[in-house]
Short mmCIF file of C-alpha atoms in Angstrom, two decimals:
data_model
loop_
_atom_site.label_atom_id
_atom_site.label_comp_id
_atom_site.label_asym_id
_atom_site.label_seq_id
_atom_site.Cartn_x
_atom_site.Cartn_y
_atom_site.Cartn_z
CA MET A 1 -107.13 52.80 93.79
CA SER A 2 -104.11 50.66 93.45
CA SER A 3 -100.57 51.27 93.77
CA ARG A 4 -97.34 49.95 92.08
CA ARG A 5 -93.63 50.33 92.38
CA THR A 6 -91.26 50.09 89.54
CA VAL A 7 -87.79 49.71 89.71
CA VAL A 8 -86.32 51.35 86.33
CA PRO A 9 -83.31 48.94 85.13
CA SER A 10 -79.99 49.88 85.00
CA CYS A 11 -78.01 50.74 81.87
CA GLN A 12 -81.18 51.27 80.05
CA PRO A 13 -82.64 54.70 79.19
CA ALA A 14 -86.30 54.80 80.52
CA GLN A 15 -87.72 56.70 77.55
CA SER A 16 -88.27 52.96 75.74
CA PRO A 17 -92.12 51.52 76.79
CA ASN A 18 -90.15 48.17 77.44
CA ASP A 19 -88.59 49.72 80.71
CA PHE A 20 -91.71 48.98 82.42
CA PRO A 21 -93.07 45.42 82.93
CA GLN A 22 -96.91 46.49 82.55
CA ASN A 23 -99.25 45.67 79.71
CA ASN A 24 -99.15 47.19 76.29
CA ASN A 25 -101.80 50.05 77.37
CA GLN A 26 -100.00 50.88 80.60
CA ARG A 27 -96.66 51.05 78.78
CA GLN A 28 -98.14 53.43 76.33
CA ALA A 29 -99.39 55.47 79.08
CA VAL A 30 -95.88 55.44 80.88
CA ASN A 31 -94.11 56.90 77.82
CA ARG A 32 -96.83 59.41 77.59
CA TYR A 33 -97.63 60.70 80.53
CA THR A 34 -94.46 60.52 82.53
CA ARG A 35 -91.58 61.13 80.26
CA ASP A 36 -88.95 59.82 82.04
CA TYR A 37 -85.75 60.83 80.86
CA TYR A 38 -81.90 59.48 81.50
CA ASP A 39 -79.34 62.21 82.42
CA PRO A 40 -75.87 61.32 81.28
CA GLY A 41 -74.19 63.74 83.72
CA ALA A 42 -75.87 62.73 86.91
CA GLY A 43 -76.00 58.78 86.11
CA TYR A 44 -79.36 58.52 86.79
CA VAL A 45 -82.80 57.70 85.39
CA PHE A 46 -85.33 60.51 86.60
CA PRO A 47 -89.12 60.30 86.47
CA GLY A 48 -91.09 62.73 84.90
CA PRO A 49 -94.29 64.19 85.78
CA THR A 50 -97.29 62.37 86.76
CA GLY A 51 -100.22 63.43 85.25
CA ARG A 52 -103.84 63.57 87.04
CA ALA A 53 -105.27 61.34 83.91
CA TRP A 54 -102.19 58.62 84.95
CA GLN A 55 -103.66 58.45 88.21
CA ASP A 56 -107.22 58.37 87.44
CA LYS A 57 -106.62 55.44 84.68
CA PHE A 58 -103.81 53.38 86.33
CA GLY A 59 -103.23 54.25 89.64
CA GLU A 60 -100.14 55.63 91.49
CA MET A 61 -96.88 54.41 90.56
CA GLU A 62 -93.60 55.21 92.47
CA LEU A 63 -90.49 55.14 89.53
CA VAL A 64 -87.23 54.74 91.42
CA GLY A 65 -84.03 55.63 89.34
CA ALA A 66 -81.32 53.08 89.00
CA ARG A 67 -77.49 54.71 88.75
CA ILE A 68 -75.77 53.89 85.76
CA PRO A 69 -72.65 51.74 86.77
CA PRO A 70 -68.96 53.76 85.79
CA GLN A 71 -67.30 52.65 82.90
CA SER A 72 -64.32 49.98 84.01
CA TYR A 73 -60.79 50.91 83.40
CA HIS A 74 -60.29 46.94 82.54
CA GLY A 75 -60.66 45.08 78.91
CA PRO A 76 -63.10 42.89 78.64
CA HIS A 77 -60.68 40.18 78.57
CA PHE A 78 -60.42 40.44 82.59
CA GLU A 79 -63.25 38.81 83.94
CA ARG A 80 -62.56 38.99 87.62
CA SER A 81 -61.30 42.60 87.62
CA GLU A 82 -64.10 43.21 90.11
CA ALA A 83 -62.70 40.97 92.59
CA GLN A 84 -59.27 41.94 92.08
CA ASP A 85 -59.99 45.51 92.58
CA GLU A 86 -61.86 44.99 95.81
CA LEU A 87 -58.75 42.65 97.39
CA TRP A 88 -56.30 45.59 96.35
CA ASN A 89 -58.35 47.94 97.75
CA GLN A 90 -58.30 45.66 101.05
CA ARG A 91 -54.67 46.18 101.65
CA GLY A 92 -53.67 47.60 104.96
CA SER A 93 -57.46 47.49 106.15
CA ASN A 94 -58.67 46.05 108.86
CA LYS A 95 -60.89 43.47 107.10
CA ALA A 96 -60.11 39.73 107.33
CA THR A 97 -58.13 37.99 104.44
CA LYS A 98 -58.61 34.30 103.65
CA ALA A 99 -55.03 32.68 104.52
CA HIS A 100 -53.58 29.89 102.22
CA GLU A 101 -53.86 26.28 103.28
CA TYR A 102 -50.82 24.89 102.70
CA THR A 103 -50.83 20.66 101.82
CA ASP A 104 -49.88 18.87 104.72
CA LEU A 105 -46.36 17.87 104.34
CA TYR A 106 -45.55 20.94 102.36
CA LYS A 107 -44.11 20.25 98.65
CA LYS A 108 -44.49 22.22 95.33
CA ASN A 109 -47.87 22.04 94.50
CA PRO A 110 -48.78 21.06 91.68
CA SER A 111 -45.55 18.38 91.71
CA ALA A 112 -45.83 19.07 87.86
CA PRO A 113 -43.68 21.50 85.65
CA TRP A 114 -45.07 24.75 86.24
CA PRO A 115 -47.58 25.86 83.55
CA ASP A 116 -46.86 28.24 80.71
CA ARG A 117 -48.60 31.45 83.04
CA VAL A 118 -46.60 30.41 86.04
CA SER A 119 -43.38 30.19 84.22
CA ALA A 120 -44.21 33.55 82.44
CA ASP A 121 -44.32 35.34 85.46
CA TYR A 122 -41.47 33.62 87.11
CA ASN A 123 -39.07 34.95 83.98
CA SER A 124 -40.82 38.52 84.20
CA TYR A 125 -39.38 39.16 87.51
CA LYS A 126 -36.01 37.29 86.93
CA ASN A 127 -35.50 39.28 83.67
CA ALA A 128 -36.69 42.50 85.80
CA SER A 129 -33.60 41.84 88.21
CA ALA A 130 -31.28 41.04 85.99
CA SER A 131 -31.86 44.15 83.48
CA HIS A 132 -30.84 46.68 86.14
CA ALA A 133 -27.59 44.80 87.08
CA ASN A 134 -25.58 46.26 84.31
CA VAL A 135 -27.16 49.34 85.22
CA ARG A 136 -25.76 49.10 88.69
CA GLU A 137 -22.00 48.48 86.87
CA LYS A 138 -22.02 51.26 85.02
CA LEU A 139 -23.53 53.60 87.62
CA GLY A 140 -20.91 52.76 90.25
CA PRO A 141 -17.83 54.95 88.94
CA ILE A 142 -20.08 57.96 87.74
CA LYS A 143 -21.51 58.89 90.91
CA ASN A 144 -17.93 58.60 92.88
CA LEU A 145 -16.69 61.57 90.36
CA ASN A 146 -14.98 64.09 92.26
CA THR A 147 -16.38 67.70 91.14
CA GLY A 148 -14.25 69.96 93.71
CA LYS A 149 -12.02 72.77 93.38
CA LYS A 150 -9.02 70.45 92.49
CA VAL A 151 -10.70 69.05 89.27
CA LEU A 152 -10.73 70.77 86.20
CA PRO A 153 -14.58 70.70 85.28
CA GLU A 154 -14.23 69.12 81.92
CA VAL A 155 -17.29 68.83 79.56
CA GLU A 156 -16.94 65.13 79.20
CA THR A 157 -17.52 65.06 83.49
CA ARG A 158 -20.83 67.05 82.98
CA ASP A 159 -21.90 64.56 79.91
CA MET A 160 -21.06 61.25 82.43
CA LEU A 161 -23.21 62.93 85.26
CA MET A 162 -25.90 63.60 83.00
CA GLU A 163 -25.86 59.61 81.67
CA GLY A 164 -25.39 58.58 85.54
CA ARG A 165 -28.54 60.72 86.65
CA ARG A 166 -30.25 59.05 83.81
CA LEU A 167 -28.95 55.74 84.74
CA ALA A 168 -30.01 56.19 88.27
CA LYS A 169 -33.53 56.84 86.96
CA ASP A 170 -33.65 53.75 85.01
CA GLY A 171 -32.10 51.57 87.57
CA ARG A 172 -34.99 52.41 90.36
CA LYS A 173 -37.66 51.75 87.86
CA LYS A 174 -36.46 48.54 86.87
CA ALA A 175 -35.62 47.40 90.55
CA ASN A 176 -39.09 48.31 91.75
CA ILE A 177 -40.59 46.54 88.66
CA ALA A 178 -38.81 43.53 89.75
CA ALA A 179 -39.67 44.08 93.45
CA GLN A 180 -43.44 44.29 92.88
CA ALA A 181 -43.23 41.05 90.07
CA ARG A 182 -41.50 39.14 93.07
CA SER A 183 -43.78 40.29 95.84
CA GLY A 184 -46.85 39.42 93.17
CA PHE A 185 -45.42 36.17 92.54
CA ASP A 186 -45.47 34.83 96.29
CA SER A 187 -48.78 35.91 96.83
CA LYS A 188 -50.17 34.22 93.55
CA TYR A 189 -48.67 31.01 93.75
CA PRO A 190 -48.21 30.57 97.67
CA GLN A 191 -47.17 26.59 96.86
CA GLY A 192 -44.77 27.65 93.83
CA TYR A 193 -41.83 26.80 95.49
CA GLU A 194 -40.77 23.40 96.98
CA SER A 195 -40.57 24.44 100.80
CA HIS A 196 -40.82 27.14 103.31
CA THR A 197 -37.09 28.19 103.25
CA ALA A 198 -37.30 28.73 99.41
CA ILE A 199 -40.31 30.85 100.01
CA ALA A 200 -38.15 32.66 102.71
CA SER A 201 -35.24 33.30 100.43
CA HIS A 202 -37.60 34.63 97.53
CA ARG A 203 -38.90 37.27 99.63
CA VAL A 204 -35.69 38.27 101.01
CA ALA A 205 -34.78 38.69 97.49
CA ALA A 206 -37.70 40.83 96.99
CA SER A 207 -36.68 43.28 99.90
CA ASP A 208 -33.01 43.62 98.19
CA GLU A 209 -34.57 44.71 95.07
CA ASN A 210 -37.01 47.10 97.02
CA GLN A 211 -33.48 48.31 98.87
CA ALA A 212 -32.12 48.23 95.45
CA ALA A 213 -34.57 50.90 94.27
CA LYS A 214 -33.84 53.44 97.15
CA ASN A 215 -30.12 52.93 96.40
CA TYR A 216 -30.62 53.90 92.80
CA ALA A 217 -32.86 56.87 93.96
CA ALA A 218 -30.05 57.78 96.71
CA SER A 219 -27.62 57.62 93.86
CA GLY A 220 -29.89 60.13 91.43
CA LYS A 221 -29.40 62.50 94.40
CA THR A 222 -25.79 62.19 94.16
CA THR A 223 -25.36 62.81 90.87
CA SER A 224 -27.62 65.72 90.83
CA LYS A 225 -25.88 67.34 93.31
CA ASN A 226 -22.38 66.73 91.67
CA LEU A 227 -23.77 68.48 88.55
CA ILE A 228 -24.51 71.40 90.43
CA GLN A 229 -21.20 71.42 91.69
CA TRP A 230 -19.67 71.07 88.13
CA GLY A 231 -21.41 73.80 87.00
CA LYS A 232 -20.42 76.05 89.70
CA GLU A 233 -16.55 75.06 89.22
CA ARG A 234 -17.32 75.68 85.81
CA ASN A 235 -18.06 79.22 86.60
CA TYR A 236 -15.29 79.53 88.90
CA GLN A 237 -12.56 77.89 86.96
CA VAL A 238 -13.45 78.57 83.03
CA HIS A 239 -15.34 81.85 82.77
CA GLY A 240 -13.76 83.66 85.63
CA THR A 241 -16.54 84.00 88.07
CA PRO A 242 -15.54 85.28 91.69
CA ARG A 243 -15.85 82.65 94.14
CA PRO A 244 -18.07 83.54 97.12
CA VAL A 245 -15.78 84.84 100.01
CA ARG A 246 -15.61 82.84 103.26
CA GLY A 247 -18.08 84.40 106.00
CA GLY A 248 -19.02 87.12 103.28
CA PRO A 249 -23.06 87.78 102.50
CA ASN A 250 -23.01 84.81 100.17
CA ARG A 251 -22.21 82.88 102.83
CA GLY A 252 -24.69 84.31 105.42
CA GLY A 253 -21.34 85.45 107.93
CA LYS A 254 -20.56 88.38 109.67
CA ARG A 255 -20.36 91.58 107.72
#
């Protein structure tokens, strides 16, 4: 008795007789006797029971289920998405990455003007850097507002602190985008600059954007802390709530 082995092709349900490379009689027998089926939950094509009639007529056949590949998050126009995902997942791993081979007598390559795609990426991180410059100017005086005992907690002060907290969040987001765009440009176009000095300056600017994002995060914490202090002073000075006694139960001191 002969023995055959057939692998069910992926992404195709096994109910169809065309899934198996036999002649017409064998195809009908596969559909009739094995009754293979596809389980969408498990992602496999499962072979059905093989009856005695099948073995007597065609011999034994082992059916191997094939996993259906998961649906990609990328759109159809991202042709190299799988390769890009693989490179992304190698960050920080011990896998060797191929270093870029610079041309002899390093120079901007190509020496002609940048293509539209390169110019668009360049303008992307430039615009992101410029977008949070005015945020920094507006946030500076707000984060230094005094909300202590000697300052009357006006409603306008609260509104300014809330606006400062919003600005800090917005600035952190824009600075992070600028840092990521700059770092990505350097990796994507290693010879997009005219010298090693220009690349070093570019990387310093990317590091500065990263530090700016951290500064915005710290400013957000400061404004949130001042907003809480404003609320306490509002209760003390306007609503008449008594202040906690120094050394009392509210301060954890001795009684």
